[in-house]
PDB file of C-alpha atoms and ligand atoms in Angstrom:
ATOM      1  CA  VAL A   3       3.873 -24.891  -5.773  1.00  0.00           C
ATOM      2  CA  PRO A   4       3.773 -25.111  -1.966  1.00  0.00           C
ATOM      3  CA  ARG A   5       2.329 -22.095  -0.245  1.00  0.00           C
ATOM      4  CA  ALA A   6       4.241 -20.866   2.778  1.00  0.00           C
ATOM      5  CA  VAL A   7       1.481 -18.488   3.788  1.00  0.00           C
ATOM      6  CA  LYS A   8      -2.268 -18.847   4.103  1.00  0.00           C
ATOM      7  CA  PRO A   9      -4.458 -17.156   1.500  1.00  0.00           C
ATOM      8  CA  LEU A  10      -6.150 -13.941   2.569  1.00  0.00           C
ATOM      9  CA  LEU A  11      -9.906 -13.844   2.075  1.00  0.00           C
ATOM     10  CA  VAL A  12     -12.427 -11.026   1.888  1.00  0.00           C
ATOM     11  CA  PRO A  13     -14.428 -10.212   3.937  1.00  0.00           C
ATOM     12  CA  PRO A  14     -11.444 -10.605   6.255  1.00  0.00           C
ATOM     13  CA  PRO A  15     -11.752 -12.530   9.528  1.00  0.00           C
ATOM     14  CA  ALA A  16     -11.939 -10.554  12.769  1.00  0.00           C
ATOM     15  CA  LEU A  17      -9.855 -10.882  15.907  1.00  0.00           C
ATOM     16  CA  PRO A  18     -11.841 -12.062  18.961  1.00  0.00           C
ATOM     17  CA  PRO A  19     -13.670  -9.111  20.580  1.00  0.00           C
ATOM     18  CA  GLY A  20     -11.491  -7.299  23.080  1.00  0.00           C
ATOM     19  CA  SER A  21      -8.187  -8.473  21.632  1.00  0.00           C
ATOM     20  CA  THR A  22      -5.553  -6.216  20.118  1.00  0.00           C
ATOM     21  CA  VAL A  23      -2.535  -6.383  17.831  1.00  0.00           C
ATOM     22  CA  LEU A  24       0.604  -4.279  17.529  1.00  0.00           C
ATOM     23  CA  ALA A  25       0.558  -2.947  13.979  1.00  0.00           C
ATOM     24  CA  ALA A  26       3.453  -1.460  12.019  1.00  0.00           C
ATOM     25  CA  ASP A  27       3.556   0.120   8.575  1.00  0.00           C
ATOM     26  CA  LEU A  28       7.089   0.336   7.149  1.00  0.00           C
ATOM     27  CA  GLY A  29       7.232   2.669   4.158  1.00  0.00           C
ATOM     28  CA  ALA A  30      10.081   4.124   2.121  1.00  0.00           C
ATOM     29  CA  SER A  31       9.762   7.510   3.847  1.00  0.00           C
ATOM     30  CA  ASN A  32       8.093   6.823   7.201  1.00  0.00           C
ATOM     31  CA  VAL A  33       7.439   4.096   9.747  1.00  0.00           C
ATOM     32  CA  ARG A  34       4.175   4.170  11.686  1.00  0.00           C
ATOM     33  CA  THR A  35       3.119   1.952  14.554  1.00  0.00           C
ATOM     34  CA  ALA A  36      -0.037   1.653  16.668  1.00  0.00           C
ATOM     35  CA  LEU A  37      -2.166  -0.667  18.750  1.00  0.00           C
ATOM     36  CA  VAL A  38      -5.251  -1.827  16.795  1.00  0.00           C
ATOM     37  CA  ASP A  39      -8.273  -3.547  18.281  1.00  0.00           C
ATOM     38  CA  ALA A  40     -10.703  -6.037  16.718  1.00  0.00           C
ATOM     39  CA  ALA A  41     -12.933  -3.203  15.489  1.00  0.00           C
ATOM     40  CA  GLY A  42     -10.026  -1.472  13.749  1.00  0.00           C
ATOM     41  CA  VAL A  43      -9.776   1.293  16.346  1.00  0.00           C
ATOM     42  CA  ILE A  44      -6.243   2.699  16.510  1.00  0.00           C
ATOM     43  CA  ALA A  45      -4.420   3.889  19.642  1.00  0.00           C
ATOM     44  CA  HIS A  46      -0.888   4.645  20.849  1.00  0.00           C
ATOM     45  CA  ARG A  47       0.390   5.861  17.497  1.00  0.00           C
ATOM     46  CA  TYR A  48       4.017   6.656  16.837  1.00  0.00           C
ATOM     47  CA  ALA A  49       5.834   7.587  13.642  1.00  0.00           C
ATOM     48  CA  THR A  50       9.404   8.194  12.563  1.00  0.00           C
ATOM     49  CA  HIS A  51      11.373   8.634   9.364  1.00  0.00           C
ATOM     50  CA  THR A  52      12.658   5.468   7.731  1.00  0.00           C
ATOM     51  CA  ASP A  53      16.445   5.272   7.834  1.00  0.00           C
ATOM     52  CA  PRO A  54      17.277   3.884   4.378  1.00  0.00           C
ATOM     53  CA  ALA A  55      20.473   2.343   5.792  1.00  0.00           C
ATOM     54  CA  ASP A  56      18.581   0.565   8.593  1.00  0.00           C
ATOM     55  CA  PRO A  57      14.841   0.345   7.899  1.00  0.00           C
ATOM     56  CA  VAL A  58      14.302  -2.436  10.435  1.00  0.00           C
ATOM     57  CA  GLY A  59      16.075  -0.372  13.117  1.00  0.00           C
ATOM     58  CA  SER A  60      13.596   2.449  12.449  1.00  0.00           C
ATOM     59  CA  LEU A  61      10.735  -0.039  12.636  1.00  0.00           C
ATOM     60  CA  LEU A  62      11.904  -1.516  15.951  1.00  0.00           C
ATOM     61  CA  ALA A  63      12.467   1.897  17.554  1.00  0.00           C
ATOM     62  CA  CYS A  64       8.948   3.009  16.681  1.00  0.00           C
ATOM     63  CA  LEU A  65       7.365  -0.316  17.615  1.00  0.00           C
ATOM     64  CA  ARG A  66       8.978  -0.280  21.070  1.00  0.00           C
ATOM     65  CA  ARG A  67       7.269   3.024  21.856  1.00  0.00           C
ATOM     66  CA  THR A  68       3.845   1.671  20.922  1.00  0.00           C
ATOM     67  CA  ALA A  69       4.528  -1.583  22.799  1.00  0.00           C
ATOM     68  CA  ASP A  70       5.558   0.343  25.923  1.00  0.00           C
ATOM     69  CA  ALA A  71       2.472   2.570  25.757  1.00  0.00           C
ATOM     70  CA  ALA A  72       0.226  -0.449  25.219  1.00  0.00           C
ATOM     71  CA  ARG A  73       1.781  -2.280  28.170  1.00  0.00           C
ATOM     72  CA  THR A  74       1.334   0.769  30.403  1.00  0.00           C
ATOM     73  CA  ALA A  75      -2.314   0.890  29.325  1.00  0.00           C
ATOM     74  CA  GLY A  76      -2.758  -2.784  30.238  1.00  0.00           C
ATOM     75  CA  ALA A  77      -3.166  -4.104  26.699  1.00  0.00           C
ATOM     76  CA  GLY A  78      -1.913  -7.612  25.911  1.00  0.00           C
ATOM     77  CA  PRO A  79      -1.607  -7.754  22.124  1.00  0.00           C
ATOM     78  CA  VAL A  80      -1.899 -11.203  20.518  1.00  0.00           C
ATOM     79  CA  GLY A  81       0.867 -10.522  18.019  1.00  0.00           C
ATOM     80  CA  VAL A  82       2.564  -8.064  15.697  1.00  0.00           C
ATOM     81  CA  ALA A  83       1.299  -7.363  12.185  1.00  0.00           C
ATOM     82  CA  VAL A  84       3.935  -5.741   9.972  1.00  0.00           C
ATOM     83  CA  ALA A  85       2.948  -4.124   6.692  1.00  0.00           C
ATOM     84  CA  ALA A  86       6.027  -3.319   4.621  1.00  0.00           C
ATOM     85  CA  LEU A  87       6.869  -2.025   1.193  1.00  0.00           C
ATOM     86  CA  GLY A  88       7.701  -4.774  -1.259  1.00  0.00           C
ATOM     87  CA  PRO A  89       9.130  -6.759  -2.656  1.00  0.00           C
ATOM     88  CA  LEU A  90       9.087  -9.122   0.322  1.00  0.00           C
ATOM     89  CA  ASP A  91      10.136 -12.719   0.691  1.00  0.00           C
ATOM     90  CA  LEU A  92       7.273 -14.002   2.808  1.00  0.00           C
ATOM     91  CA  THR A  93       8.725 -17.506   3.062  1.00  0.00           C
ATOM     92  CA  VAL A  94      11.566 -16.162   5.232  1.00  0.00           C
ATOM     93  CA  GLY A  95       9.898 -12.953   6.501  1.00  0.00           C
ATOM     94  CA  ALA A  96      12.296 -10.514   4.858  1.00  0.00           C
ATOM     95  CA  LEU A  97      12.453  -7.357   2.787  1.00  0.00           C
ATOM     96  CA  GLU A  98      14.262  -7.586  -0.544  1.00  0.00           C
ATOM     97  CA  ARG A  99      16.449  -4.524  -0.772  1.00  0.00           C
ATOM     98  CA  GLU A 100      16.370  -4.560  -4.541  1.00  0.00           C
ATOM     99  CA  SER A 101      13.269  -2.461  -4.001  1.00  0.00           C
ATOM    100  CA  THR A 102      13.706   0.657  -6.087  1.00  0.00           C
ATOM    101  CA  LEU A 103      12.847   2.773  -3.033  1.00  0.00           C
ATOM    102  CA  LEU A 104      15.310   1.160  -0.602  1.00  0.00           C
ATOM    103  CA  PRO A 105      18.215   0.291  -2.874  1.00  0.00           C
ATOM    104  CA  GLY A 106      20.589  -2.549  -2.132  1.00  0.00           C
ATOM    105  CA  THR A 107      20.941  -6.202  -2.909  1.00  0.00           C
ATOM    106  CA  GLU A 108      20.537  -8.178   0.273  1.00  0.00           C
ATOM    107  CA  LEU A 109      17.552  -9.687   2.067  1.00  0.00           C
ATOM    108  CA  VAL A 110      16.758  -7.809   5.292  1.00  0.00           C
ATOM    109  CA  ALA A 111      15.087  -9.989   7.918  1.00  0.00           C
ATOM    110  CA  ILE A 112      11.987  -8.440   9.466  1.00  0.00           C
ATOM    111  CA  THR A 113       9.976 -11.202  11.121  1.00  0.00           C
ATOM    112  CA  GLY A 114      12.848 -12.580  13.228  1.00  0.00           C
ATOM    113  CA  PRO A 115      14.086  -9.278  14.715  1.00  0.00           C
ATOM    114  CA  VAL A 116      10.523  -8.111  15.455  1.00  0.00           C
ATOM    115  CA  ALA A 117       9.694 -11.402  17.198  1.00  0.00           C
ATOM    116  CA  ALA A 118      12.923 -11.180  19.214  1.00  0.00           C
ATOM    117  CA  ALA A 119      12.235  -7.581  20.240  1.00  0.00           C
ATOM    118  CA  THR A 120       8.595  -8.100  21.257  1.00  0.00           C
ATOM    119  CA  GLY A 121       8.371 -11.737  22.317  1.00  0.00           C
ATOM    120  CA  LEU A 122       5.207 -12.008  20.217  1.00  0.00           C
ATOM    121  CA  PRO A 123       4.270 -13.943  17.083  1.00  0.00           C
ATOM    122  CA  VAL A 124       4.781 -11.825  13.958  1.00  0.00           C
ATOM    123  CA  VAL A 125       2.966 -11.745  10.628  1.00  0.00           C
ATOM    124  CA  LEU A 126       4.431  -9.882   7.659  1.00  0.00           C
ATOM    125  CA  GLU A 127       2.639  -8.843   4.501  1.00  0.00           C
ATOM    126  CA  ARG A 128       3.013  -6.297   1.706  1.00  0.00           C
ATOM    127  CA  ASP A 129       1.754  -2.857   2.744  1.00  0.00           C
ATOM    128  CA  THR A 130      -0.783  -2.602  -0.058  1.00  0.00           C
ATOM    129  CA  VAL A 131      -2.260  -6.010   0.745  1.00  0.00           C
ATOM    130  CA  VAL A 132      -2.656  -5.004   4.404  1.00  0.00           C
ATOM    131  CA  ALA A 133      -4.238  -1.695   3.378  1.00  0.00           C
ATOM    132  CA  ALA A 134      -6.657  -3.577   1.120  1.00  0.00           C
ATOM    133  CA  LEU A 135      -7.637  -5.758   4.104  1.00  0.00           C
ATOM    134  CA  GLY A 136      -8.153  -2.594   6.164  1.00  0.00           C
ATOM    135  CA  GLU A 137     -10.387  -1.043   3.526  1.00  0.00           C
ATOM    136  CA  ALA A 138     -12.255  -4.366   3.162  1.00  0.00           C
ATOM    137  CA  GLY A 139     -12.771  -4.694   6.918  1.00  0.00           C
ATOM    138  CA  TYR A 140     -13.473  -1.129   7.968  1.00  0.00           C
ATOM    139  CA  GLY A 141     -13.372   1.191   4.975  1.00  0.00           C
ATOM    140  CA  ALA A 142     -14.453   1.855   1.399  1.00  0.00           C
ATOM    141  CA  ALA A 143     -14.422  -1.781   0.230  1.00  0.00           C
ATOM    142  CA  ARG A 144     -16.695  -3.283   2.906  1.00  0.00           C
ATOM    143  CA  GLY A 145     -18.901  -5.957   1.315  1.00  0.00           C
ATOM    144  CA  VAL A 146     -17.024  -5.879  -2.015  1.00  0.00           C
ATOM    145  CA  ALA A 147     -15.508  -9.176  -3.245  1.00  0.00           C
ATOM    146  CA  ASP A 148     -13.820  -7.796  -6.377  1.00  0.00           C
ATOM    147  CA  PHE A 149     -11.793  -4.612  -6.026  1.00  0.00           C
ATOM    148  CA  LEU A 150      -8.469  -2.994  -6.756  1.00  0.00           C
ATOM    149  CA  TYR A 151      -6.588  -1.130  -4.047  1.00  0.00           C
ATOM    150  CA  LEU A 152      -3.953   1.282  -5.345  1.00  0.00           C
ATOM    151  CA  THR A 153      -1.635   3.472  -3.345  1.00  0.00           C
ATOM    152  CA  VAL A 154       0.074   6.543  -4.759  1.00  0.00           C
ATOM    153  CA  SER A 155       2.694   7.841  -2.345  1.00  0.00           C
ATOM    154  CA  THR A 156       6.529   7.863  -2.552  1.00  0.00           C
ATOM    155  CA  GLY A 157       6.053   4.824  -4.769  1.00  0.00           C
ATOM    156  CA  ILE A 158       3.029   3.173  -6.317  1.00  0.00           C
ATOM    157  CA  GLY A 159       1.726  -0.234  -5.341  1.00  0.00           C
ATOM    158  CA  GLY A 160      -1.502  -2.121  -5.239  1.00  0.00           C
ATOM    159  CA  ALA A 161      -3.446  -5.221  -4.373  1.00  0.00           C
ATOM    160  CA  VAL A 162      -5.982  -7.162  -6.395  1.00  0.00           C
ATOM    161  CA  VAL A 163      -8.977  -8.763  -4.686  1.00  0.00           C
ATOM    162  CA  CYS A 164     -10.729 -11.131  -7.045  1.00  0.00           C
ATOM    163  CA  GLY A 165     -13.632 -13.381  -6.108  1.00  0.00           C
ATOM    164  CA  GLY A 166     -13.135 -12.717  -2.388  1.00  0.00           C
ATOM    165  CA  ARG A 167      -9.457 -13.616  -2.406  1.00  0.00           C
ATOM    166  CA  VAL A 168      -6.346 -11.438  -2.387  1.00  0.00           C
ATOM    167  CA  LEU A 169      -4.289 -12.474  -5.405  1.00  0.00           C
ATOM    168  CA  THR A 170      -0.709 -13.389  -4.531  1.00  0.00           C
ATOM    169  CA  GLY A 171       0.705 -14.649  -7.798  1.00  0.00           C
ATOM    170  CA  ALA A 172       3.499 -17.197  -7.914  1.00  0.00           C
ATOM    171  CA  HIS A 173       5.967 -15.011  -5.973  1.00  0.00           C
ATOM    172  CA  GLY A 174       3.718 -12.801  -3.820  1.00  0.00           C
ATOM    173  CA  LEU A 175       4.019  -9.933  -6.279  1.00  0.00           C
ATOM    174  CA  ALA A 176       0.528  -9.825  -7.836  1.00  0.00           C
ATOM    175  CA  GLY A 177      -0.807  -6.283  -7.762  1.00  0.00           C
ATOM    176  CA  GLU A 178       2.632  -4.583  -7.707  1.00  0.00           C
ATOM    177  CA  VAL A 179       1.474  -2.170 -10.367  1.00  0.00           C
ATOM    178  CA  GLY A 180       4.121   0.516  -9.880  1.00  0.00           C
ATOM    179  CA  HIS A 181       6.296  -0.964 -12.584  1.00  0.00           C
ATOM    180  CA  PHE A 182       3.487  -1.336 -15.067  1.00  0.00           C
ATOM    181  CA  PRO A 183       4.941   0.184 -18.245  1.00  0.00           C
ATOM    182  CA  VAL A 184       2.857   3.147 -19.393  1.00  0.00           C
ATOM    183  CA  ASP A 185       5.254   4.942 -21.761  1.00  0.00           C
ATOM    184  CA  LEU A 186       8.301   3.044 -23.019  1.00  0.00           C
ATOM    185  CA  ALA A 187       9.644   6.327 -24.406  1.00  0.00           C
ATOM    186  CA  GLY A 188       9.354   7.882 -20.934  1.00  0.00           C
ATOM    187  CA  PRO A 189      11.985   8.578 -18.262  1.00  0.00           C
ATOM    188  CA  ALA A 190      14.192   5.847 -16.764  1.00  0.00           C
ATOM    189  CA  CYS A 191      12.775   4.103 -13.716  1.00  0.00           C
ATOM    190  CA  GLY A 192      14.813   2.765 -10.789  1.00  0.00           C
ATOM    191  CA  CYS A 193      13.796  -0.755 -11.795  1.00  0.00           C
ATOM    192  CA  GLY A 194      15.704  -0.470 -15.088  1.00  0.00           C
ATOM    193  CA  LEU A 195      12.698  -0.056 -17.375  1.00  0.00           C
ATOM    194  CA  THR A 196      11.480   3.246 -18.825  1.00  0.00           C
ATOM    195  CA  GLY A 197       8.152   4.994 -18.370  1.00  0.00           C
ATOM    196  CA  CYS A 198       6.781   2.872 -15.513  1.00  0.00           C
ATOM    197  CA  LEU A 199       3.659   4.132 -13.766  1.00  0.00           C
ATOM    198  CA  GLU A 200       5.781   4.822 -10.660  1.00  0.00           C
ATOM    199  CA  VAL A 201       8.393   6.989 -12.376  1.00  0.00           C
ATOM    200  CA  LEU A 202       5.622   9.024 -14.007  1.00  0.00           C
ATOM    201  CA  ALA A 203       3.021   9.347 -11.253  1.00  0.00           C
ATOM    202  CA  ALA A 204       4.479   8.537  -7.807  1.00  0.00           C
ATOM    203  CA  GLY A 205       5.850  11.171  -5.439  1.00  0.00           C
ATOM    204  CA  SER A 206       9.420  10.113  -6.241  1.00  0.00           C
ATOM    205  CA  GLY A 207       8.813  10.494  -9.984  1.00  0.00           C
ATOM    206  CA  ILE A 208       6.999  13.813  -9.631  1.00  0.00           C
ATOM    207  CA  ALA A 209       9.871  15.129  -7.494  1.00  0.00           C
ATOM    208  CA  ALA A 210      12.517  13.947  -9.984  1.00  0.00           C
ATOM    209  CA  ALA A 211      10.700  15.546 -12.920  1.00  0.00           C
ATOM    210  CA  GLY A 212       9.815  18.742 -11.059  1.00  0.00           C
ATOM    211  CA  GLY A 213      13.192  19.337  -9.413  1.00  0.00           C
ATOM    212  CA  GLN A 214      11.694  19.733  -5.916  1.00  0.00           C
ATOM    213  CA  ASP A 215       9.675  17.570  -3.564  1.00  0.00           C
ATOM    214  CA  ALA A 216       6.304  16.367  -4.795  1.00  0.00           C
ATOM    215  CA  ARG A 217       4.322  18.602  -2.441  1.00  0.00           C
ATOM    216  CA  ALA A 218       6.165  21.679  -3.742  1.00  0.00           C
ATOM    217  CA  VAL A 219       5.595  20.609  -7.354  1.00  0.00           C
ATOM    218  CA  THR A 220       1.877  20.167  -6.602  1.00  0.00           C
ATOM    219  CA  ALA A 221       1.724  23.615  -5.012  1.00  0.00           C
ATOM    220  CA  ALA A 222       3.578  25.172  -7.964  1.00  0.00           C
ATOM    221  CA  ALA A 223       1.162  23.509 -10.376  1.00  0.00           C
ATOM    222  CA  ALA A 224      -1.784  24.840  -8.384  1.00  0.00           C
ATOM    223  CA  ALA A 225      -0.233  28.312  -8.756  1.00  0.00           C
ATOM    224  CA  GLY A 226      -0.089  27.797 -12.525  1.00  0.00           C
ATOM    225  CA  GLU A 227       3.654  27.368 -13.023  1.00  0.00           C
ATOM    226  CA  PRO A 228       3.836  25.804 -16.522  1.00  0.00           C
ATOM    227  CA  ALA A 229       6.651  23.286 -15.879  1.00  0.00           C
ATOM    228  CA  ALA A 230       4.938  21.960 -12.735  1.00  0.00           C
ATOM    229  CA  VAL A 231       1.563  21.851 -14.488  1.00  0.00           C
ATOM    230  CA  ALA A 232       3.140  19.736 -17.234  1.00  0.00           C
ATOM    231  CA  VAL A 233       4.684  17.301 -14.714  1.00  0.00           C
ATOM    232  CA  LEU A 234       1.361  16.768 -12.965  1.00  0.00           C
ATOM    233  CA  GLN A 235      -0.612  16.514 -16.203  1.00  0.00           C
ATOM    234  CA  ARG A 236       1.731  13.751 -17.297  1.00  0.00           C
ATOM    235  CA  ALA A 237       1.414  12.064 -13.881  1.00  0.00           C
ATOM    236  CA  ARG A 238      -2.382  12.169 -13.966  1.00  0.00           C
ATOM    237  CA  ALA A 239      -2.570  10.945 -17.552  1.00  0.00           C
ATOM    238  CA  ALA A 240      -0.239   8.045 -16.715  1.00  0.00           C
ATOM    239  CA  PHE A 241      -2.332   7.095 -13.703  1.00  0.00           C
ATOM    240  CA  ALA A 242      -5.546   7.271 -15.733  1.00  0.00           C
ATOM    241  CA  ALA A 243      -4.095   5.127 -18.542  1.00  0.00           C
ATOM    242  CA  ALA A 244      -2.774   2.506 -16.117  1.00  0.00           C
ATOM    243  CA  LEU A 245      -6.111   2.419 -14.324  1.00  0.00           C
ATOM    244  CA  VAL A 246      -8.000   1.696 -17.541  1.00  0.00           C
ATOM    245  CA  GLY A 247      -5.595  -1.178 -18.186  1.00  0.00           C
ATOM    246  CA  LEU A 248      -6.050  -2.557 -14.677  1.00  0.00           C
ATOM    247  CA  VAL A 249      -9.841  -2.314 -14.875  1.00  0.00           C
ATOM    248  CA  ASN A 250      -9.714  -4.146 -18.204  1.00  0.00           C
ATOM    249  CA  ALA A 251      -7.406  -6.821 -16.776  1.00  0.00           C
ATOM    250  CA  TYR A 252      -9.233  -7.541 -13.510  1.00  0.00           C
ATOM    251  CA  ASP A 253     -12.874  -6.452 -13.964  1.00  0.00           C
ATOM    252  CA  PRO A 254     -13.274  -4.982 -10.450  1.00  0.00           C
ATOM    253  CA  ALA A 255     -16.540  -3.717  -8.960  1.00  0.00           C
ATOM    254  CA  LEU A 256     -14.645  -0.896  -7.233  1.00  0.00           C
ATOM    255  CA  VAL A 257     -11.273   0.865  -7.292  1.00  0.00           C
ATOM    256  CA  VAL A 258      -9.983   2.308  -3.996  1.00  0.00           C
ATOM    257  CA  VAL A 259      -7.066   4.748  -4.167  1.00  0.00           C
ATOM    258  CA  GLY A 260      -4.957   5.569  -1.099  1.00  0.00           C
ATOM    259  CA  GLY A 261      -1.557   7.108  -0.417  1.00  0.00           C
ATOM    260  CA  SER A 262      -0.361  10.581   0.484  1.00  0.00           C
ATOM    261  CA  ILE A 263       0.263  11.765  -3.079  1.00  0.00           C
ATOM    262  CA  ALA A 264      -3.238  10.681  -4.122  1.00  0.00           C
ATOM    263  CA  ARG A 265      -4.742  12.396  -1.097  1.00  0.00           C
ATOM    264  CA  GLY A 266      -2.767  15.572  -1.762  1.00  0.00           C
ATOM    265  CA  GLN A 267      -4.193  15.797  -5.289  1.00  0.00           C
ATOM    266  CA  GLY A 268      -7.710  14.574  -4.520  1.00  0.00           C
ATOM    267  CA  ASP A 269     -10.066  14.850  -7.487  1.00  0.00           C
ATOM    268  CA  LEU A 270      -7.286  16.410  -9.597  1.00  0.00           C
ATOM    269  CA  LEU A 271      -5.913  12.849  -9.762  1.00  0.00           C
ATOM    270  CA  LEU A 272      -9.114  10.819  -9.410  1.00  0.00           C
ATOM    271  CA  GLY A 273     -11.227  12.988 -11.729  1.00  0.00           C
ATOM    272  CA  PRO A 274      -9.215  12.271 -14.904  1.00  0.00           C
ATOM    273  CA  ALA A 275      -8.942   8.607 -13.824  1.00  0.00           C
ATOM    274  CA  ARG A 276     -12.728   8.318 -13.495  1.00  0.00           C
ATOM    275  CA  GLU A 277     -13.219  10.037 -16.835  1.00  0.00           C
ATOM    276  CA  ALA A 278     -10.734   7.702 -18.532  1.00  0.00           C
ATOM    277  CA  VAL A 279     -12.487   4.627 -17.097  1.00  0.00           C
ATOM    278  CA  ARG A 280     -15.887   6.032 -18.087  1.00  0.00           C
ATOM    279  CA  ARG A 281     -14.714   6.617 -21.649  1.00  0.00           C
ATOM    280  CA  HIS A 282     -12.229   3.853 -22.320  1.00  0.00           C
ATOM    281  CA  ALA A 283     -12.775   0.773 -20.114  1.00  0.00           C
ATOM    282  CA  TYR A 284     -13.678  -2.288 -22.118  1.00  0.00           C
ATOM    283  CA  GLY A 285     -17.327  -3.219 -21.724  1.00  0.00           C
ATOM    284  CA  ARG A 286     -20.305  -1.148 -20.699  1.00  0.00           C
ATOM    285  CA  ALA A 287     -20.369  -2.365 -17.061  1.00  0.00           C
ATOM    286  CA  ALA A 288     -16.664  -1.663 -16.598  1.00  0.00           C
ATOM    287  CA  ARG A 289     -17.143   1.960 -17.680  1.00  0.00           C
ATOM    288  CA  SER A 290     -19.291   2.587 -14.584  1.00  0.00           C
ATOM    289  CA  VAL A 291     -16.785   1.190 -12.034  1.00  0.00           C
ATOM    290  CA  PRO A 292     -16.485   3.690  -9.144  1.00  0.00           C
ATOM    291  CA  VAL A 293     -13.016   5.086  -8.371  1.00  0.00           C
ATOM    292  CA  VAL A 294     -13.011   6.289  -4.751  1.00  0.00           C
ATOM    293  CA  PRO A 295     -10.462   7.550  -2.209  1.00  0.00           C
ATOM    294  CA  ALA A 296      -9.414   5.209   0.592  1.00  0.00           C
ATOM    295  CA  ALA A 297     -11.786   5.745   3.514  1.00  0.00           C
ATOM    296  CA  LEU A 298      -9.077   5.068   6.109  1.00  0.00           C
ATOM    297  CA  GLY A 299      -6.404   7.252   4.507  1.00  0.00           C
ATOM    298  CA  ASP A 300      -2.937   6.560   5.900  1.00  0.00           C
ATOM    299  CA  ASP A 301      -4.467   4.358   8.600  1.00  0.00           C
ATOM    300  CA  ALA A 302      -5.429   1.543   6.199  1.00  0.00           C
ATOM    301  CA  GLY A 303      -2.042  -0.150   6.569  1.00  0.00           C
ATOM    302  CA  LEU A 304      -2.306  -0.081  10.367  1.00  0.00           C
ATOM    303  CA  ALA A 305      -6.001  -1.003  10.670  1.00  0.00           C
ATOM    304  CA  GLY A 306      -5.502  -3.902   8.259  1.00  0.00           C
ATOM    305  CA  GLY A 307      -3.048  -5.407  10.737  1.00  0.00           C
ATOM    306  CA  ALA A 308      -5.976  -6.685  12.815  1.00  0.00           C
ATOM    307  CA  PRO A 309      -7.582  -8.798  10.070  1.00  0.00           C
ATOM    308  CA  LEU A 310      -4.105  -9.850   8.876  1.00  0.00           C
ATOM    309  CA  ALA A 311      -3.299 -11.176  12.345  1.00  0.00           C
ATOM    310  CA  ALA A 312      -6.744 -12.798  12.561  1.00  0.00           C
ATOM    311  CA  ALA A 313      -6.145 -14.577   9.262  1.00  0.00           C
ATOM    312  CA  ARG A 314      -2.571 -15.692   9.825  1.00  0.00           C
ATOM    313  CA  LEU A 315      -2.159 -16.113  13.605  1.00  0.00           C
ATOM    314  CA  GLN A 316      -5.342 -18.031  14.350  1.00  0.00           C
ATOM    315  CA  PRO A 317      -5.403 -21.758  13.571  1.00  0.00           C
TER     316      PRO A 317
HETATM  317 ZN1  LIG B  14       9.899   0.691 -12.947  1.00  0.00          ZN
END
């Protein structure tokens, strides 16, 4: 099978000292852009809501503001690194709108419009892969050759780093763990299956089950409201069960968990996950695998743009 894109290795390569990249993180709810330097330092940040009818329009509007601020500051970025929610078609640089979070059927070009708008070379990669590179370069996974990166936000995604290499799979989808089936008797997921990890534990699933947005459900659970407590208990149990399965499948040395919904719950989410791994992972060594929060938080997907550009833009 020919590979249209270069493999991504860990530890990730660095941009030459002093150089910068325009970084963008296109999510289902928000777009964020910034200028990132070779050390992962972030400047000129902008953010906006993602228009589900025109996600690339939202991306370009936000990116222009960062590009203008960078130009005013005298920066000459070497390229644009776009992290976007999957599934992506990396061979043509496009978002597949069959994504359960941005419904539709067509391919939406990203690389071409961003190159046209900026006049710079563009690299596109799945948001969780870019975040994993960020954590590997500057965050919790520095020096670790085998780790899982999971993000729990509006949706759930992930990346698998195995033997110093980011796994891609045959179609660039390796590590897309959101549609890992946890409970086939569970609620219907947007992908057509039932009881996926995402529909049970992501912000979108928590909101659907709780009848209000995920933050409000979390607050209600903290106040002891029984229905909200039940929704979050189910979410945390689903996450813990999926994590045991992933640890068993990939034998990581470390699990890094990012995303706004994970951060909002903190140890209420990670505590049961750690306990499940400690009790149920297969093999004595696997039961001691650390499960830690992302060190870069929401910035992982922006910071990772620098090593992504270093890996894909340099010959
Ligand atoms: Zn699903």
